[in-house]
Coordinates of C-alpha atoms in Angstrom, one line a residue:
X1 CA -0.6 70.8 -23.3
X2 CA -3.7 71.5 -25.4
X3 CA -5.1 74.2 -23.1
X4 CA -8.2 72.2 -22.1
X5 CA -7.2 72.0 -18.5
X6 CA -7.2 75.8 -18.4
X7 CA -10.9 75.9 -19.2
X8 CA -13.5 76.8 -16.5
X9 CA -15.7 74.1 -15.2
X10 CA -18.6 75.7 -17.0
X11 CA -16.7 75.6 -20.3
X12 CA -15.8 71.9 -19.8
X13 CA -19.4 71.1 -19.1
X14 CA -20.6 72.5 -22.5
X15 CA -21.9 69.9 -24.9
X16 CA -21.9 70.0 -28.6
X17 CA -24.3 72.5 -29.9
X18 CA -27.4 70.9 -31.3
X19 CA -28.1 74.2 -33.2
X20 CA -24.6 73.9 -34.9
X21 CA -25.4 70.3 -35.9
X22 CA -28.8 71.4 -37.4
X23 CA -27.1 74.2 -39.3
X24 CA -24.6 71.7 -40.8
X25 CA -27.5 69.6 -42.0
X26 CA -29.3 72.7 -43.4
X27 CA -26.2 73.5 -45.6
X28 CA -26.8 70.3 -47.6
X29 CA -28.4 71.3 -50.9
X30 CA -31.0 68.5 -50.8
X31 CA -32.3 69.6 -47.4
X32 CA -35.1 72.1 -46.8
X33 CA -34.7 72.9 -43.1
X34 CA -37.7 74.2 -41.1
X35 CA -35.6 74.0 -37.9
X36 CA -32.5 76.1 -38.5
X37 CA -34.1 79.5 -38.8
X38 CA -33.7 79.8 -42.6
X39 CA -36.6 81.7 -44.2
X40 CA -37.2 81.5 -47.9
X41 CA -34.7 84.0 -49.5
X42 CA -37.4 85.0 -51.9
X43 CA -39.0 86.8 -49.0
X44 CA -35.9 88.9 -48.2
X45 CA -36.6 92.6 -48.9
X46 CA -33.0 92.9 -50.2
X47 CA -33.7 95.9 -52.5
X48 CA -35.3 97.9 -49.7
X49 CA -32.4 96.9 -47.3
X50 CA -29.9 98.0 -49.9
X51 CA -31.6 101.4 -50.3
X52 CA -31.6 101.8 -46.5
X53 CA -28.0 100.8 -46.2
X54 CA -27.0 103.2 -48.9
X55 CA -28.9 106.1 -47.3
X56 CA -27.4 105.4 -43.9
X57 CA -23.8 105.1 -45.3
X58 CA -24.1 108.3 -47.3
X59 CA -25.9 110.4 -44.6
X60 CA -24.6 109.1 -41.3
X61 CA -21.5 107.0 -42.0
X62 CA -19.5 108.7 -39.1
X63 CA -21.9 107.3 -36.5
X64 CA -23.1 104.2 -38.2
X65 CA -19.7 102.6 -38.8
X66 CA -18.5 103.1 -35.2
X67 CA -18.9 100.7 -32.4
X68 CA -22.2 101.3 -30.7
X69 CA -23.4 101.1 -27.1
X70 CA -23.7 97.6 -25.8
X71 CA -27.4 98.1 -24.9
X72 CA -28.2 99.1 -28.5
X73 CA -28.3 102.3 -30.6
X74 CA -29.8 105.2 -28.7
X75 CA -32.0 106.4 -31.6
X76 CA -33.2 102.8 -32.2
X77 CA -34.1 102.4 -28.5
X78 CA -36.0 105.7 -28.5
X79 CA -37.9 104.5 -31.6
X80 CA -38.7 101.2 -29.7
X81 CA -40.0 103.3 -26.8
X82 CA -42.3 105.4 -29.1
X83 CA -43.7 102.2 -30.6
X84 CA -44.3 100.7 -27.2
X85 CA -46.1 103.8 -26.0
X86 CA -48.5 103.5 -29.0
X87 CA -49.1 99.9 -27.8
X88 CA -49.8 101.2 -24.2
X89 CA -46.5 100.4 -22.5
X90 CA -44.5 103.3 -21.0
X91 CA -40.8 102.6 -21.0
X92 CA -37.7 104.8 -21.0
X93 CA -34.8 104.3 -23.4
X94 CA -32.6 103.2 -20.4
X95 CA -35.0 100.3 -19.8
X96 CA -34.5 98.8 -23.3
X97 CA -31.7 96.5 -24.3
X98 CA -31.2 95.4 -27.9
X99 CA -29.7 92.0 -28.6
X100 CA -28.5 90.4 -31.8
X101 CA -31.1 87.7 -31.5
X102 CA -33.2 85.5 -29.2
X103 CA -30.3 83.3 -28.1
X104 CA -28.2 86.3 -26.9
X105 CA -31.3 87.7 -25.0
X106 CA -31.9 84.3 -23.3
X107 CA -28.3 84.0 -22.4
X108 CA -28.3 87.5 -20.8
X109 CA -31.6 86.7 -18.9
X110 CA -30.1 83.4 -17.6
X111 CA -26.9 85.1 -16.6
X112 CA -28.8 87.8 -14.6
X113 CA -31.6 85.7 -13.1
X114 CA -30.5 82.1 -12.8
X115 CA -28.5 80.4 -10.0
X116 CA -27.4 76.8 -10.3
X117 CA -30.3 74.5 -9.4
X118 CA -33.0 77.1 -10.2
X119 CA -36.1 75.7 -11.9
X120 CA -37.1 77.1 -15.4
X121 CA -40.5 76.1 -16.9
X122 CA -40.3 75.7 -20.6
X123 CA -42.9 75.0 -23.3
X124 CA -42.9 71.5 -24.7
X125 CA -41.5 71.6 -27.3
X126 CA -39.2 74.6 -26.8
X127 CA -36.5 76.6 -28.5
X128 CA -33.3 74.7 -28.6
X129 CA -31.2 77.7 -27.8
X130 CA -33.2 78.3 -24.6
X131 CA -32.3 74.8 -23.4
X132 CA -28.7 75.4 -24.2
X133 CA -28.7 78.8 -22.3
X134 CA -30.5 77.4 -19.3
X135 CA -28.2 74.3 -19.2
X136 CA -25.1 76.4 -19.3
X137 CA -26.3 78.2 -16.1
X138 CA -27.1 74.8 -14.5
X139 CA -30.8 75.4 -14.2
X140 CA -33.3 72.5 -13.9
X141 CA -35.6 72.6 -16.9
X142 CA -39.2 71.4 -16.5
X143 CA -41.2 71.0 -19.7
X144 CA -44.8 72.1 -19.7
X145 CA -47.2 71.0 -22.5
X146 CA -48.7 73.7 -24.7
X147 CA -52.4 74.3 -25.2
X148 CA -53.9 76.3 -28.1
X149 CA -53.5 79.5 -26.2
X150 CA -50.0 78.8 -24.8
X151 CA -48.4 77.0 -21.9
X152 CA -50.8 74.9 -19.8
X153 CA -50.6 76.9 -16.6
X154 CA -53.0 74.6 -14.8
X155 CA -50.1 72.0 -14.5
X156 CA -48.1 74.6 -12.5
X157 CA -50.9 74.7 -9.8

């Protein structure tokens, strides 16, 4: 018994991750990947990040090394609210959820809003992780071509 028969139907329906395959290619030294989310390391502000990490660890290690709230750090969410207010959007901290990346955010949105068979309109081309998230929740994906200013909404009419 290999355990496969214990998997849920959703888990059994999951296909190989295209992102994982892209990342394998990106590991090859002769490949410069524009698809795998690998910015040029020369652009990393590593000195600034090291200084920030040192400051946080020296001044707030008790809090910073503990598990945090699943919706994101309270102080960070408050800072996001302040920034949004300057941009003209009034939100409260409780209305903000911080994710570890776009893929986690899309997965949470799909989990909350999609039922099997729901239709999702996606840009053509679109983010590979979006396709994976929507597929996992059995949504029907419809590609909409892009124009210079975004999705061609006239097609939806």
